[in-house]
Amino acid sequence: NMVTEIPKMGKAKMEVATKDESNPIVQDMKKGALRFYHGPIFWNYGCIPQTWENPNDKHPELGCFGDDDPIDAVEIGAAALEAGSVTPVKALGVLAMIDDGELDWKVICIAESDPLFSELDDIADVEAKCPGVVSGIREWFRWYKTPDDKPINAFGFDEAALPKAKAIEVIQETHTAWQGLREGTIDAGKLWTGV
């Protein structure tokens, strides 16, 4: 499942507030002002619940640490999903974005209700049947912070969108980290875990 934070074509920068009780979805603030993207996001954007990118674990290949958030989901279907909705999705692949030195996985997925759901099973299918979508996602996330005078984001693994098997591995690893938060075997710091 995916929780939609920002519907397709949205501009308001909404996110799960991981430090607030019950983890509500709120609009991000910067210097006391509500935050907006400089242009719309062309896909549904959100997170995969019960996952967490551990900021204390160094990725063995990429050499950077997790971003202290649930892993992100980019749903590529035709319909705009409602903010706050929980949608059954199929993981198709994953990008390893590096944002300000932190690993910020982007799982590319498709909603179970989308007409292309049965035709897309892995990232190669997306490249074949939806040309330009993967490169569009990569470039949007590479450049989206530059209007705020921030550097472009990088991508690990030679910028490749890794296959479904890697996406599922990342989801499983980050779910295990989330379980550690809930069980108290990993220090949650200021995160609200409901325990």
Tab-separated table of C-alpha atoms in Angstrom:
chain	number	residue	atom	x	y	z
A	1	ASN	CA	0.000	0.000	0.000
A	2	MET	CA	0.905	3.627	-0.456
A	3	VAL	CA	-0.314	6.678	1.445
A	4	THR	CA	-0.777	9.629	-0.913
A	5	GLU	CA	0.700	12.863	0.402
A	6	ILE	CA	0.562	14.897	-2.822
A	7	PRO	CA	-1.946	14.075	-5.573
A	8	LYS	CA	-0.846	14.097	-9.196
A	9	MET	CA	-0.497	17.698	-10.478
A	10	GLY	CA	-0.359	19.061	-6.928
A	11	LYS	CA	1.947	21.895	-5.889
A	12	ALA	CA	1.504	22.057	-2.098
A	13	LYS	CA	4.409	20.253	-0.386
A	14	MET	CA	2.496	17.891	1.883
A	15	GLU	CA	4.128	15.180	3.991
A	16	VAL	CA	3.608	12.794	6.865
A	17	ALA	CA	4.691	14.615	10.040
A	18	THR	CA	6.812	11.849	11.551
A	19	LYS	CA	7.398	13.681	14.833
A	20	ASP	CA	3.736	14.606	15.475
A	21	GLU	CA	1.275	12.397	17.340
A	22	SER	CA	-0.496	9.987	14.981
A	23	ASN	CA	1.741	11.158	12.091
A	24	PRO	CA	-0.785	13.443	10.311
A	25	ILE	CA	-0.220	14.666	6.764
A	26	VAL	CA	0.580	18.384	6.922
A	27	GLN	CA	1.895	21.045	4.591
A	28	ASP	CA	5.627	21.513	5.035
A	29	MET	CA	6.798	24.877	6.351
A	30	LYS	CA	9.991	26.753	5.558
A	31	LYS	CA	10.935	29.896	7.472
A	32	GLY	CA	7.376	30.189	8.802
A	33	ALA	CA	5.711	29.996	5.370
A	34	LEU	CA	3.789	27.162	3.758
A	35	ARG	CA	5.919	25.362	1.210
A	36	PHE	CA	4.923	24.824	-2.427
A	37	TYR	CA	6.734	23.245	-5.347
A	38	HIS	CA	7.636	25.675	-8.138
A	39	GLY	CA	5.590	23.574	-10.542
A	40	PRO	CA	3.276	20.577	-10.276
A	41	ILE	CA	4.432	17.035	-9.648
A	42	PHE	CA	3.260	14.868	-12.535
A	43	TRP	CA	2.635	11.680	-10.527
A	44	ASN	CA	0.973	10.773	-7.254
A	45	TYR	CA	3.530	11.085	-4.492
A	46	GLY	CA	3.529	9.657	-1.024
A	47	CYS	CA	5.088	7.023	1.153
A	48	ILE	CA	4.937	3.363	1.984
A	49	PRO	CA	3.663	3.031	5.553
A	50	GLN	CA	5.520	0.979	8.137
A	51	THR	CA	8.899	1.704	6.530
A	52	TRP	CA	11.754	3.910	7.739
A	53	GLU	CA	15.091	4.925	6.252
A	54	ASN	CA	17.465	4.625	9.197
A	55	PRO	CA	19.776	7.667	9.466
A	56	ASN	CA	22.227	5.559	11.505
A	57	ASP	CA	22.727	2.851	8.856
A	58	LYS	CA	25.308	3.514	6.166
A	59	HIS	CA	24.414	1.978	2.816
A	60	PRO	CA	27.226	-0.472	1.948
A	61	GLU	CA	27.453	0.511	-1.727
A	62	LEU	CA	26.401	4.151	-1.742
A	63	GLY	CA	28.154	5.227	1.471
A	64	CYS	CA	25.333	7.468	2.677
A	65	PHE	CA	22.754	7.222	5.446
A	66	GLY	CA	18.943	7.071	5.340
A	67	ASP	CA	16.878	10.269	5.459
A	68	ASP	CA	14.925	9.440	8.679
A	69	ASP	CA	11.587	9.149	6.833
A	70	PRO	CA	9.342	6.428	5.424
A	71	ILE	CA	10.354	5.446	1.902
A	72	ASP	CA	8.789	7.504	-0.845
A	73	ALA	CA	6.387	6.162	-3.457
A	74	VAL	CA	5.825	7.630	-6.913
A	75	GLU	CA	2.608	6.225	-8.376
A	76	ILE	CA	2.546	6.530	-12.178
A	77	GLY	CA	-1.108	5.770	-12.942
A	78	ALA	CA	-3.545	7.909	-14.898
A	79	ALA	CA	-5.792	9.059	-12.028
A	80	ALA	CA	-5.000	11.597	-9.327
A	81	LEU	CA	-5.239	9.898	-5.938
A	82	GLU	CA	-6.809	11.717	-3.012
A	83	ALA	CA	-4.434	13.132	-0.384
A	84	GLY	CA	-4.452	10.853	2.643
A	85	SER	CA	-5.805	7.888	0.713
A	86	VAL	CA	-4.348	4.428	1.216
A	87	THR	CA	-4.009	2.749	-2.170
A	88	PRO	CA	-3.002	-0.818	-3.002
A	89	VAL	CA	-0.023	-0.562	-5.370
A	90	LYS	CA	2.481	-2.817	-7.097
A	91	ALA	CA	6.158	-1.882	-6.811
A	92	LEU	CA	7.792	-1.767	-10.253
A	93	GLY	CA	11.272	-0.448	-9.494
A	94	VAL	CA	13.221	1.997	-7.360
A	95	LEU	CA	15.552	4.981	-7.735
A	96	ALA	CA	18.288	5.633	-5.167
A	97	MET	CA	18.140	9.413	-4.891
A	98	ILE	CA	20.848	11.118	-2.857
A	99	ASP	CA	19.528	14.361	-1.402
A	100	ASP	CA	22.002	16.507	0.505
A	101	GLY	CA	24.109	13.421	1.203
A	102	GLU	CA	21.170	11.311	2.456
A	103	LEU	CA	19.715	8.236	0.778
A	104	ASP	CA	16.087	8.888	-0.220
A	105	TRP	CA	14.634	5.863	-2.025
A	106	LYS	CA	11.861	6.510	-4.574
A	107	VAL	CA	9.742	3.403	-5.221
A	108	ILE	CA	8.067	3.602	-8.622
A	109	CYS	CA	4.676	1.891	-8.452
A	110	ILE	CA	1.254	1.558	-10.064
A	111	ALA	CA	-2.169	1.541	-8.409
A	112	GLU	CA	-4.070	-1.723	-8.481
A	113	SER	CA	-7.048	0.193	-9.926
A	114	ASP	CA	-5.093	1.600	-12.897
A	115	PRO	CA	-5.836	0.222	-16.398
A	116	LEU	CA	-2.110	-0.509	-16.905
A	117	PHE	CA	-1.770	-2.473	-13.648
A	118	SER	CA	-1.853	-5.899	-15.333
A	119	GLU	CA	0.514	-4.797	-18.126
A	120	LEU	CA	3.276	-3.447	-15.874
A	121	ASP	CA	5.177	-5.884	-13.690
A	122	ASP	CA	8.751	-4.557	-13.589
A	123	ILE	CA	10.700	-1.426	-14.468
A	124	ALA	CA	11.482	-2.730	-17.978
A	125	ASP	CA	7.729	-2.804	-18.671
A	126	VAL	CA	7.470	0.840	-17.636
A	127	GLU	CA	10.313	1.755	-20.005
A	128	ALA	CA	8.636	-0.197	-22.843
A	129	LYS	CA	4.988	0.803	-22.358
A	130	CYS	CA	5.365	4.250	-20.761
A	131	PRO	CA	8.430	5.730	-22.470
A	132	GLY	CA	9.832	8.790	-20.761
A	133	VAL	CA	8.155	8.178	-17.394
A	134	VAL	CA	11.236	6.880	-15.553
A	135	SER	CA	13.515	9.588	-16.964
A	136	GLY	CA	10.814	12.161	-16.194
A	137	ILE	CA	10.681	11.077	-12.548
A	138	ARG	CA	14.478	11.105	-12.274
A	139	GLU	CA	14.802	14.560	-13.818
A	140	TRP	CA	11.939	16.060	-11.818
A	141	PHE	CA	13.535	14.926	-8.558
A	142	ARG	CA	17.007	15.902	-9.733
A	143	TRP	CA	16.022	19.544	-10.327
A	144	TYR	CA	13.023	20.313	-8.100
A	145	LYS	CA	14.988	22.061	-5.340
A	146	THR	CA	17.124	24.270	-7.582
A	147	PRO	CA	14.637	27.208	-7.656
A	148	ASP	CA	15.404	27.495	-3.914
A	149	ASP	CA	19.139	27.785	-4.682
A	150	LYS	CA	19.812	24.206	-3.585
A	151	PRO	CA	22.083	21.891	-5.569
A	152	ILE	CA	20.719	19.259	-7.908
A	153	ASN	CA	20.093	15.822	-6.432
A	154	ALA	CA	22.201	12.832	-7.451
A	155	PHE	CA	21.254	9.196	-7.998
A	156	GLY	CA	23.165	6.092	-7.040
A	157	PHE	CA	23.687	2.951	-9.097
A	158	ASP	CA	24.667	4.959	-12.206
A	159	GLU	CA	21.261	6.675	-12.044
A	160	ALA	CA	19.511	3.434	-13.025
A	161	ALA	CA	15.955	2.658	-12.031
A	162	LEU	CA	16.542	-0.664	-10.324
A	163	PRO	CA	14.159	-3.575	-10.938
A	164	LYS	CA	11.157	-4.707	-8.932
A	165	ALA	CA	13.219	-7.255	-6.962
A	166	LYS	CA	15.431	-4.446	-5.598
A	167	ALA	CA	12.366	-2.324	-4.778
A	168	ILE	CA	10.894	-5.198	-2.761
A	169	GLU	CA	14.256	-5.709	-1.008
A	170	VAL	CA	14.362	-1.997	-0.069
A	171	ILE	CA	10.771	-2.142	1.205
A	172	GLN	CA	11.601	-5.206	3.317
A	173	GLU	CA	14.797	-3.642	4.735
A	174	THR	CA	13.050	-0.405	5.657
A	175	HIS	CA	10.105	-2.308	7.128
A	176	THR	CA	12.552	-4.194	9.364
A	177	ALA	CA	14.011	-0.839	10.479
A	178	TRP	CA	10.496	0.445	11.222
A	179	GLN	CA	9.816	-2.693	13.284
A	180	GLY	CA	12.966	-1.890	15.275
A	181	LEU	CA	11.538	1.561	16.036
A	182	ARG	CA	8.244	0.067	17.207
A	183	GLU	CA	9.927	-2.635	19.308
A	184	GLY	CA	12.389	-0.193	20.854
A	185	THR	CA	15.503	-1.963	19.566
A	186	ILE	CA	16.324	1.176	17.538
A	187	ASP	CA	16.245	4.593	19.195
A	188	ALA	CA	13.355	6.571	17.694
A	189	GLY	CA	14.750	9.934	18.778
A	190	LYS	CA	11.970	12.498	18.251
A	191	LEU	CA	9.888	10.295	15.932
A	192	TRP	CA	6.355	9.493	17.076
A	193	THR	CA	5.911	5.730	16.865
A	194	GLY	CA	2.632	5.268	18.726
A	195	VAL	CA	4.259	3.083	21.355
